[in-house]
mmCIF file of C-alpha atoms in Angstrom:
data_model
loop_
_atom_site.group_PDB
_atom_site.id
_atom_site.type_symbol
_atom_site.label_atom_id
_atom_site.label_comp_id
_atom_site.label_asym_id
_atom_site.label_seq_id
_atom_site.Cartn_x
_atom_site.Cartn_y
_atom_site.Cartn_z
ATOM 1 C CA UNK A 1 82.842 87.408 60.268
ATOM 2 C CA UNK A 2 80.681 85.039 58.048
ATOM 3 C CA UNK A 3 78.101 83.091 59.659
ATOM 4 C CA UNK A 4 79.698 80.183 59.629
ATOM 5 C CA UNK A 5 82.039 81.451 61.852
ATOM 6 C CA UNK A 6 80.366 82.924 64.100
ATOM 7 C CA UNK A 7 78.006 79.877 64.667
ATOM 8 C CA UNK A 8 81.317 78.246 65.280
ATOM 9 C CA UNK A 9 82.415 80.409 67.489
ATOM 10 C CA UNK A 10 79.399 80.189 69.504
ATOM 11 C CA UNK A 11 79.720 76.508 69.800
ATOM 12 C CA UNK A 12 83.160 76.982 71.496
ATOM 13 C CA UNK A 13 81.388 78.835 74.019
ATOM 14 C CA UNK A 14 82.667 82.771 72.802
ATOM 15 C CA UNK A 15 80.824 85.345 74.556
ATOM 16 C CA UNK A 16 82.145 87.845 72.304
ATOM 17 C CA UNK A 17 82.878 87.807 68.276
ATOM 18 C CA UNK A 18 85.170 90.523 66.847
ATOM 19 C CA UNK A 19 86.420 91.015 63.063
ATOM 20 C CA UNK A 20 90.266 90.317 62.586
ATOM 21 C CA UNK A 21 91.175 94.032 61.302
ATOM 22 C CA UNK A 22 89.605 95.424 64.897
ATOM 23 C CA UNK A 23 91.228 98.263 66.041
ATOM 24 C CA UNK A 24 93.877 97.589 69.089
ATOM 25 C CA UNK A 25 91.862 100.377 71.192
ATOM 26 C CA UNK A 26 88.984 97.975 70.813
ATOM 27 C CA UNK A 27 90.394 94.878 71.487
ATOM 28 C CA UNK A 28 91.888 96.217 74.382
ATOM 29 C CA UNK A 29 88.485 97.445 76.160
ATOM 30 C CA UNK A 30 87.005 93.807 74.794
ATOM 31 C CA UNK A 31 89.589 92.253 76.868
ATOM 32 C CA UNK A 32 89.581 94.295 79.922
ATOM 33 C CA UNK A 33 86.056 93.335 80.623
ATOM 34 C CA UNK A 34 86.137 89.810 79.401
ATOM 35 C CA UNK A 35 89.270 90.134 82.596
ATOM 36 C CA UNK A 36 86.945 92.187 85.259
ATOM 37 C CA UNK A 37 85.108 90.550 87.670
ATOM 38 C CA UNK A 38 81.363 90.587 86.575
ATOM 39 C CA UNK A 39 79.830 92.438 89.855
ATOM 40 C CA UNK A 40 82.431 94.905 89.651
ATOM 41 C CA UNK A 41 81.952 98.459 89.393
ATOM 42 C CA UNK A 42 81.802 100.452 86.126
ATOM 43 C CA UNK A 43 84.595 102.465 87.385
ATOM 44 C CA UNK A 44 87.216 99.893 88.462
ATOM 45 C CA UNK A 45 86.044 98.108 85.101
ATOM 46 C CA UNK A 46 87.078 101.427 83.185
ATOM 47 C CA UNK A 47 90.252 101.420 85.596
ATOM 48 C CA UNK A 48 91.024 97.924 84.730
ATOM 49 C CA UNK A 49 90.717 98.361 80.837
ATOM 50 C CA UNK A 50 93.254 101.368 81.128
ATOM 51 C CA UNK A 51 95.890 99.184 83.048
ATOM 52 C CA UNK A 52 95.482 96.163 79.991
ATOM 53 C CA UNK A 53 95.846 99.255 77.098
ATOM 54 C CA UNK A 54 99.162 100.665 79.211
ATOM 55 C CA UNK A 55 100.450 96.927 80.030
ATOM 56 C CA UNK A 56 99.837 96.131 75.997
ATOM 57 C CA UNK A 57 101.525 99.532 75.236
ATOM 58 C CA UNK A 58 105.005 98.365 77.715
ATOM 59 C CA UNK A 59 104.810 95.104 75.845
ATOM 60 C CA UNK A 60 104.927 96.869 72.759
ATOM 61 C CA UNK A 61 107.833 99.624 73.631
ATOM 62 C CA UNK A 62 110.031 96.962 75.333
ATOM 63 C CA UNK A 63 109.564 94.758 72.389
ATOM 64 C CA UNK A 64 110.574 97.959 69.715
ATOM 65 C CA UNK A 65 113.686 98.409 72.430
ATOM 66 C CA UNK A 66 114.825 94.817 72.172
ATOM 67 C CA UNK A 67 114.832 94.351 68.716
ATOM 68 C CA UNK A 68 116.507 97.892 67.787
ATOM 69 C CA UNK A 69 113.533 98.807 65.566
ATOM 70 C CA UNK A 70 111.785 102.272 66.295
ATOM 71 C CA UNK A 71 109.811 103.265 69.039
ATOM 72 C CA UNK A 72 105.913 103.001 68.394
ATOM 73 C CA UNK A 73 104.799 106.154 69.084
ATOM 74 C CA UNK A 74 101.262 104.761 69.046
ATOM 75 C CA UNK A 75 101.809 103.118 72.289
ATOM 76 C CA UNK A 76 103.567 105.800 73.706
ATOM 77 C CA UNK A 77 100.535 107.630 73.142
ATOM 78 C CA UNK A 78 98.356 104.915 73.992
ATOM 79 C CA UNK A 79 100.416 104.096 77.675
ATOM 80 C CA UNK A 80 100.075 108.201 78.697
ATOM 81 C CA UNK A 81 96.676 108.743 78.307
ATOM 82 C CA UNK A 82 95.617 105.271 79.975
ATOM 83 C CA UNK A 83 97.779 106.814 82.549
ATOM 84 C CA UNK A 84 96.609 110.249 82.939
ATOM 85 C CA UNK A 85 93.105 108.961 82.755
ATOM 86 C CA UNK A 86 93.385 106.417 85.386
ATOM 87 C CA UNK A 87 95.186 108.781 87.822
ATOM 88 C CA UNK A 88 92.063 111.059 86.837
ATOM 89 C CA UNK A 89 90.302 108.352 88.674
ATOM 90 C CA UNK A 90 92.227 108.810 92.218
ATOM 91 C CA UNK A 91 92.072 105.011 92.798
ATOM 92 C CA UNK A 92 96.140 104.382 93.409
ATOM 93 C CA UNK A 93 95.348 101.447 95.478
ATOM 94 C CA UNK A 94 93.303 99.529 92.219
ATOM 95 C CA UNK A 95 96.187 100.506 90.529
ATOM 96 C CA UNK A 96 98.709 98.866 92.429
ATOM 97 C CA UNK A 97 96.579 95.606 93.410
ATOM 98 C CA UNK A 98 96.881 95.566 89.189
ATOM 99 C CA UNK A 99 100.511 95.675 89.040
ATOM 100 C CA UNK A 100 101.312 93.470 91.661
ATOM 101 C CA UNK A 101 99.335 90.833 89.357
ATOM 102 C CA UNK A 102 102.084 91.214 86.554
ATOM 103 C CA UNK A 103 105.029 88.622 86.833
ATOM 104 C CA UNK A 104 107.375 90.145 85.061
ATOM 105 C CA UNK A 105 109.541 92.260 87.172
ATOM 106 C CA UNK A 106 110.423 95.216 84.514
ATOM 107 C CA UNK A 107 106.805 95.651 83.658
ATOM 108 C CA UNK A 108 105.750 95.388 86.767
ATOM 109 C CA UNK A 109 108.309 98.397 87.965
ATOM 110 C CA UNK A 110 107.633 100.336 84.877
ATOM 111 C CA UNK A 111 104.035 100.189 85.203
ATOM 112 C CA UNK A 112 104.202 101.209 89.151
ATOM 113 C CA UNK A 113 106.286 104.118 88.852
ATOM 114 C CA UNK A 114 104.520 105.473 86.122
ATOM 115 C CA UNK A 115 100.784 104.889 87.575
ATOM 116 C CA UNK A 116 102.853 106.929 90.873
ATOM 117 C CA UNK A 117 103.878 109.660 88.445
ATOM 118 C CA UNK A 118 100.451 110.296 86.865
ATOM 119 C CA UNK A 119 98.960 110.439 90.228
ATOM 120 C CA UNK A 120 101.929 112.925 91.785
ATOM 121 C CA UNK A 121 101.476 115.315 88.540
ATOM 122 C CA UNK A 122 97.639 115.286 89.452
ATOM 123 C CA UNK A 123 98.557 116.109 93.075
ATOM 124 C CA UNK A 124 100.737 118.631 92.408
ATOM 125 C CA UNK A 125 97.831 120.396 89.886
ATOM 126 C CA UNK A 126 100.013 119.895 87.077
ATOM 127 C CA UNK A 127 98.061 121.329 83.852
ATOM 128 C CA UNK A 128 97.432 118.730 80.969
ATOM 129 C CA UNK A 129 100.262 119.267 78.648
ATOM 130 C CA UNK A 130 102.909 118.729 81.712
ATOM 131 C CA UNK A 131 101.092 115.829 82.933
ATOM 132 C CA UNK A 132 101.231 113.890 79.607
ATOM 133 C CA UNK A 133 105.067 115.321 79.310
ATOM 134 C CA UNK A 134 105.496 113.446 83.348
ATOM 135 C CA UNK A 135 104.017 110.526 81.991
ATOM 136 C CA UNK A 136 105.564 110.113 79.302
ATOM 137 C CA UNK A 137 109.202 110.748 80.770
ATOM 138 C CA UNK A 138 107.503 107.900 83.481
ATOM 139 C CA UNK A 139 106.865 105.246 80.638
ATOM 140 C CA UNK A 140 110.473 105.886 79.121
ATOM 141 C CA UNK A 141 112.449 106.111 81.742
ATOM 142 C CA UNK A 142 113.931 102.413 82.211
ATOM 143 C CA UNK A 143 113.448 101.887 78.307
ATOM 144 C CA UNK A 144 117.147 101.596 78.828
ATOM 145 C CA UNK A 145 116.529 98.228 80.549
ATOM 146 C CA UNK A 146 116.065 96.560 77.311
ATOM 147 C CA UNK A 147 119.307 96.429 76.309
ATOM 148 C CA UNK A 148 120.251 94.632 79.454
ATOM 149 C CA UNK A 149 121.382 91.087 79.592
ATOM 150 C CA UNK A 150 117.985 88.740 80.708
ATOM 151 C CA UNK A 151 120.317 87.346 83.059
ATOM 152 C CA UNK A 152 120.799 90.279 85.106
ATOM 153 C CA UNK A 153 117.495 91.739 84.635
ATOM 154 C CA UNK A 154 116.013 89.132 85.552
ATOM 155 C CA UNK A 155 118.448 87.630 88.211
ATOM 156 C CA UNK A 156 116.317 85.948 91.522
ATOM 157 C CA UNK A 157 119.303 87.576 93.818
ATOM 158 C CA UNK A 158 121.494 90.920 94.429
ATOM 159 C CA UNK A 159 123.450 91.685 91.866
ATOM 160 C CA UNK A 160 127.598 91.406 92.198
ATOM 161 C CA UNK A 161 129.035 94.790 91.857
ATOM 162 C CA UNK A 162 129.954 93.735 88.166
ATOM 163 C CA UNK A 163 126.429 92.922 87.574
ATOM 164 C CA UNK A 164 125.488 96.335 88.934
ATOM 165 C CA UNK A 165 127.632 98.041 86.774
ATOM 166 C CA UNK A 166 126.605 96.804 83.753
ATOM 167 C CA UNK A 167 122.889 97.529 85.300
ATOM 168 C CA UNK A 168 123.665 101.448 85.754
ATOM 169 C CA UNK A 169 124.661 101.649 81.930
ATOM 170 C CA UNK A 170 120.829 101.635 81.383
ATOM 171 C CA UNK A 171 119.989 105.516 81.702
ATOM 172 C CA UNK A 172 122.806 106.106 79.015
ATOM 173 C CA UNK A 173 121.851 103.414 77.205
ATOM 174 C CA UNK A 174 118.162 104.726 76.936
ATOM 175 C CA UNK A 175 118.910 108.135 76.484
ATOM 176 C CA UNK A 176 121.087 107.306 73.808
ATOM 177 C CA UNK A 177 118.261 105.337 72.149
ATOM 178 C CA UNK A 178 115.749 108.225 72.230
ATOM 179 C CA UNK A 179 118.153 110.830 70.904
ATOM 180 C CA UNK A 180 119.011 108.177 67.438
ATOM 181 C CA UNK A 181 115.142 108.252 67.347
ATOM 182 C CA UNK A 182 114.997 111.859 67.571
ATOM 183 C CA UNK A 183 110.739 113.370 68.148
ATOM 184 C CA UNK A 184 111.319 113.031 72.045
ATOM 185 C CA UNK A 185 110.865 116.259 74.438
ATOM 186 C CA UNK A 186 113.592 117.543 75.685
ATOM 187 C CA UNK A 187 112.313 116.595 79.487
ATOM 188 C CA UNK A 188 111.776 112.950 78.759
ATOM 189 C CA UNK A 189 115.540 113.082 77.587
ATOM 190 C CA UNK A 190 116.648 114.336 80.768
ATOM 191 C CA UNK A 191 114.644 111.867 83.014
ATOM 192 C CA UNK A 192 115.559 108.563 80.991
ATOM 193 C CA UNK A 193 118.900 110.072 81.684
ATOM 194 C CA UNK A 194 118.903 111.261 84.959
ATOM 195 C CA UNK A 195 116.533 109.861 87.266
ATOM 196 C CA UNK A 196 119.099 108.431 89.545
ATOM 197 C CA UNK A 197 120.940 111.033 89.785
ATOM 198 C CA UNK A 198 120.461 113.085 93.492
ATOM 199 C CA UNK A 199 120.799 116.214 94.428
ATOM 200 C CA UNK A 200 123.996 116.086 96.614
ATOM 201 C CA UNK A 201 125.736 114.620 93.678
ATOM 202 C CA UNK A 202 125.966 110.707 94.755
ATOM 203 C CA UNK A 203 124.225 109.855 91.947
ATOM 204 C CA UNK A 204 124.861 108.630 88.533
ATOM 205 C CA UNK A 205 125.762 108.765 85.437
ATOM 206 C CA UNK A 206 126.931 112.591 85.813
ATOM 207 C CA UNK A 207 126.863 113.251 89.660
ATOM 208 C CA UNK A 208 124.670 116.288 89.053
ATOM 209 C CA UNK A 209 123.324 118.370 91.850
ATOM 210 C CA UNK A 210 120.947 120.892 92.838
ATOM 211 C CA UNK A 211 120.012 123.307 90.318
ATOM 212 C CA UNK A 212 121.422 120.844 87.290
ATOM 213 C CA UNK A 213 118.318 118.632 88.481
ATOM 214 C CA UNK A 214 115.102 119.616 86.964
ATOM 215 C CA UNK A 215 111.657 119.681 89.067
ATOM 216 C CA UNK A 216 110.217 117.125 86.605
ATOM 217 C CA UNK A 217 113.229 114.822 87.252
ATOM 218 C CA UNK A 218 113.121 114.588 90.562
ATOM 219 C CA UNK A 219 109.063 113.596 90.444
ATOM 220 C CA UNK A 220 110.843 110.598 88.518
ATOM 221 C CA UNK A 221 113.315 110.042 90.689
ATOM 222 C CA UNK A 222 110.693 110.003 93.641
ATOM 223 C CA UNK A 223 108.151 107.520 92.134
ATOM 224 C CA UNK A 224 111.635 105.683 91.184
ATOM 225 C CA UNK A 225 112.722 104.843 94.492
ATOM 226 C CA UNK A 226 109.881 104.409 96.270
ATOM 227 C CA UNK A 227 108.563 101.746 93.825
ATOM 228 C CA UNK A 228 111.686 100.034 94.357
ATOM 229 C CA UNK A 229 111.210 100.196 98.391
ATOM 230 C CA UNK A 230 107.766 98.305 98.007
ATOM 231 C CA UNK A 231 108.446 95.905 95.325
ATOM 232 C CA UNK A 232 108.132 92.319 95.410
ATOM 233 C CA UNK A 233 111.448 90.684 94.905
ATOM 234 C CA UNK A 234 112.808 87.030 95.900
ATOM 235 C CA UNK A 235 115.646 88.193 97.483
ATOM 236 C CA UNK A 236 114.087 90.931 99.415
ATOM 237 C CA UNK A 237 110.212 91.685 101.285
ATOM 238 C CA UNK A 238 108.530 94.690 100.161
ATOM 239 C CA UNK A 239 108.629 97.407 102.496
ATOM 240 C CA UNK A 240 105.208 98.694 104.147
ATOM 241 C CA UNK A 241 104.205 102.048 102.241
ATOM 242 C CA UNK A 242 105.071 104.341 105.479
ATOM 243 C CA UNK A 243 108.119 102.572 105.729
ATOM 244 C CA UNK A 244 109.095 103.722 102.588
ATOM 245 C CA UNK A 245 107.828 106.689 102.818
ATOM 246 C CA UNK A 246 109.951 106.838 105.869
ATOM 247 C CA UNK A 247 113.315 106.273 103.959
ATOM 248 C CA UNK A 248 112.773 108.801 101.276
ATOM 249 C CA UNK A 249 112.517 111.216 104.062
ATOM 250 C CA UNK A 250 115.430 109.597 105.943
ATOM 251 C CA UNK A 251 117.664 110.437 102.169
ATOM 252 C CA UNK A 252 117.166 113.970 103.016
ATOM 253 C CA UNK A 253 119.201 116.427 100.738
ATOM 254 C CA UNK A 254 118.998 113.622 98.378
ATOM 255 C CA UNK A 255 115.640 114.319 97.233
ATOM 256 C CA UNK A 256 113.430 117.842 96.884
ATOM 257 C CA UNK A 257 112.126 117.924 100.314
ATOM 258 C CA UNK A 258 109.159 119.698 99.123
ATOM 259 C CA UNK A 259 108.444 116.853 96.533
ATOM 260 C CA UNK A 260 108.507 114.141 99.320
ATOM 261 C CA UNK A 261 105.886 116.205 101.362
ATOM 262 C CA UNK A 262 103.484 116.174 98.801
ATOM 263 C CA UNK A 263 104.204 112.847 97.546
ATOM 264 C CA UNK A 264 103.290 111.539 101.068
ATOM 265 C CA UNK A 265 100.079 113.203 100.975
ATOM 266 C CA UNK A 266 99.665 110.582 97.400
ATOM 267 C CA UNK A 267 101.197 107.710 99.012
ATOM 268 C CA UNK A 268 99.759 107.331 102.590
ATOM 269 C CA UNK A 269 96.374 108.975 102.367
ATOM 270 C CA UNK A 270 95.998 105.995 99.538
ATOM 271 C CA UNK A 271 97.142 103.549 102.200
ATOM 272 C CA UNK A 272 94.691 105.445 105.072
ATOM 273 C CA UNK A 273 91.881 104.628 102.517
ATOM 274 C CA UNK A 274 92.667 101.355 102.275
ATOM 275 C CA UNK A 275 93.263 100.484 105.706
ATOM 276 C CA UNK A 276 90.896 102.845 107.157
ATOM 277 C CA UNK A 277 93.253 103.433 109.571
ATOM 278 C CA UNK A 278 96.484 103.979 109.164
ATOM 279 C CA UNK A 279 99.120 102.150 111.820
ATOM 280 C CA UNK A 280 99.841 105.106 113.862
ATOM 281 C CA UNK A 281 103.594 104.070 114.868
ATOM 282 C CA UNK A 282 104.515 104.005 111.322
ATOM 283 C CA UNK A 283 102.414 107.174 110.160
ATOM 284 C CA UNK A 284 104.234 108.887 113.311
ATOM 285 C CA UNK A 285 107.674 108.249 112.357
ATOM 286 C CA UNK A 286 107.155 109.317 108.728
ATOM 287 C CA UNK A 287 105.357 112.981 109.104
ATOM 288 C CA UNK A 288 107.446 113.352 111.989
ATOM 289 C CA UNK A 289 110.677 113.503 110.469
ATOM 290 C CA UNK A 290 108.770 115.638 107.589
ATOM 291 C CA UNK A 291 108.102 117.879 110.600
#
């Protein structure tokens, strides 16, 4: 920070001068407003510095996962309460106009489901403590991922049933990874394990079923699929959000019935605001099979 090189700086045309040991938290906020539009308002700029500190955070726990080194715990706790805050916001559609600006896939699908998850436990009048505990099994639960060969993660196609296989080791795989770590509550341990499991028992690792599935759990396992409906991918269009929301109704005693009600109250009233209207032959077929 001397004045030499700040007068430097200036002359390369920097709007903004920080000192090297800076604190992440403030580098962060410097850099999600140096990133939002300058007529925007102050709270989609707050909004947007929250989605830069939980993208960092990912960047940081996929990084720990790959190399086999611990866990930061500091960006755990950095990704849950950029979370919790911006669901405090109610603005689901800025949050998914962010995402769908990431290009990597695994981010991008970690980052959706979890911004879903923070805005279902705020639905469902979840009380602070069990919020941060949803968002934090939200941010962990495809941790597993990591330890996934690039080329499958990242493959532009379907996977071969092979390929799948060695995909669906990735709850174990995670779960195992938290327990070696040890400090993790026991929810997020069950929902890095289990959050494709169903409750009719056609899911995996374990085939549990009813009761075996916790309520927290199956939040995941909501967010989980329906992120997957209406993600980009090469070798597949994203689905509309009431078509989605149509097939996790269609899965019936697959998923907590109850849970998809109020999970389409999150999902298309977001999509009424930002349409303001909603397509009524799609918005029909979804609450009537709810009905």
């Amino acid at each position: 920070m001397s004045s030499r090189c700040q007068i430097q700086a200036n002359a390369l045309g920097a709007t903004d001068i920080l000192p090297a040991d800076v604190s992440t938290a403030v580098l962060l906020d410097k850099v999600g407003l140096l990133l939002a539009p300058s007529d925007q308002t102050d709270d989609a700029a707050a909004l947007g510095r929250r989605f830069v500190a939980a993208s960092a955070a990912f960047a940081d726990l996929m990084g720990a996962a790959e190399t086999g080194v611990g866990l930061p715990a500091k960006a755990i706790e950095d990704s849950v309460t950029a979370l919790n805050r911006a669901a405090d916001g109610g603005d689901l559609n800025a949050w998914l106009d962010m995402v769908w600006r990431h290009d990597d896939a695994t981010y991008q699908h970690c980052l959706l489901v979890s911004g879903l998850a923070a805005a279902f436990a705020h639905r469902l009048g979840f009380r602070e403590a069990d919020r941060r505990l949803i968002a934090e099994a939200a941010v962990l639960h495809d941790i597993g991922k990591a330890r996934i060969p690039l080329d499958i993660l990242r493959k532009p196609a379907g996977l071969s049933p092979a390929e799948r296989e060695v995909m669906r080791r990735h709850p174990g795989d995670g779960h195992g990874m938290l327990v070696a770590q040890g400090g993790f509550a026991p929810l997020v341990l069950t929902a890095v394990l289990s959050h494709h499991e169903y409750l009719d028992g056609s899911g995996y690792p374990h085939g549990l079923s009813g009761g075996d599935i916790p309520d927290p759990v199956r939040i995941i396992t909501i967010c989980d699929v329906y992120a997957a409906l209406i993600e980009r991918r090469s070798y597949k269009p994203p689905m509309s959000p009431g078509d989605a929301y149509a097939v996790l109704v269609a899965m019936g005693g697959k998923l907590d019935r109850d849970l998809v009600r109020v999970f389409g109250e999150v999902v298309l009233d977001s999509e009424i605001a930002r349409l303001g209207q909603y397509g009524k032959p799609v918005l029909k077929r979804a609450t009537g099979r709810v009905a």
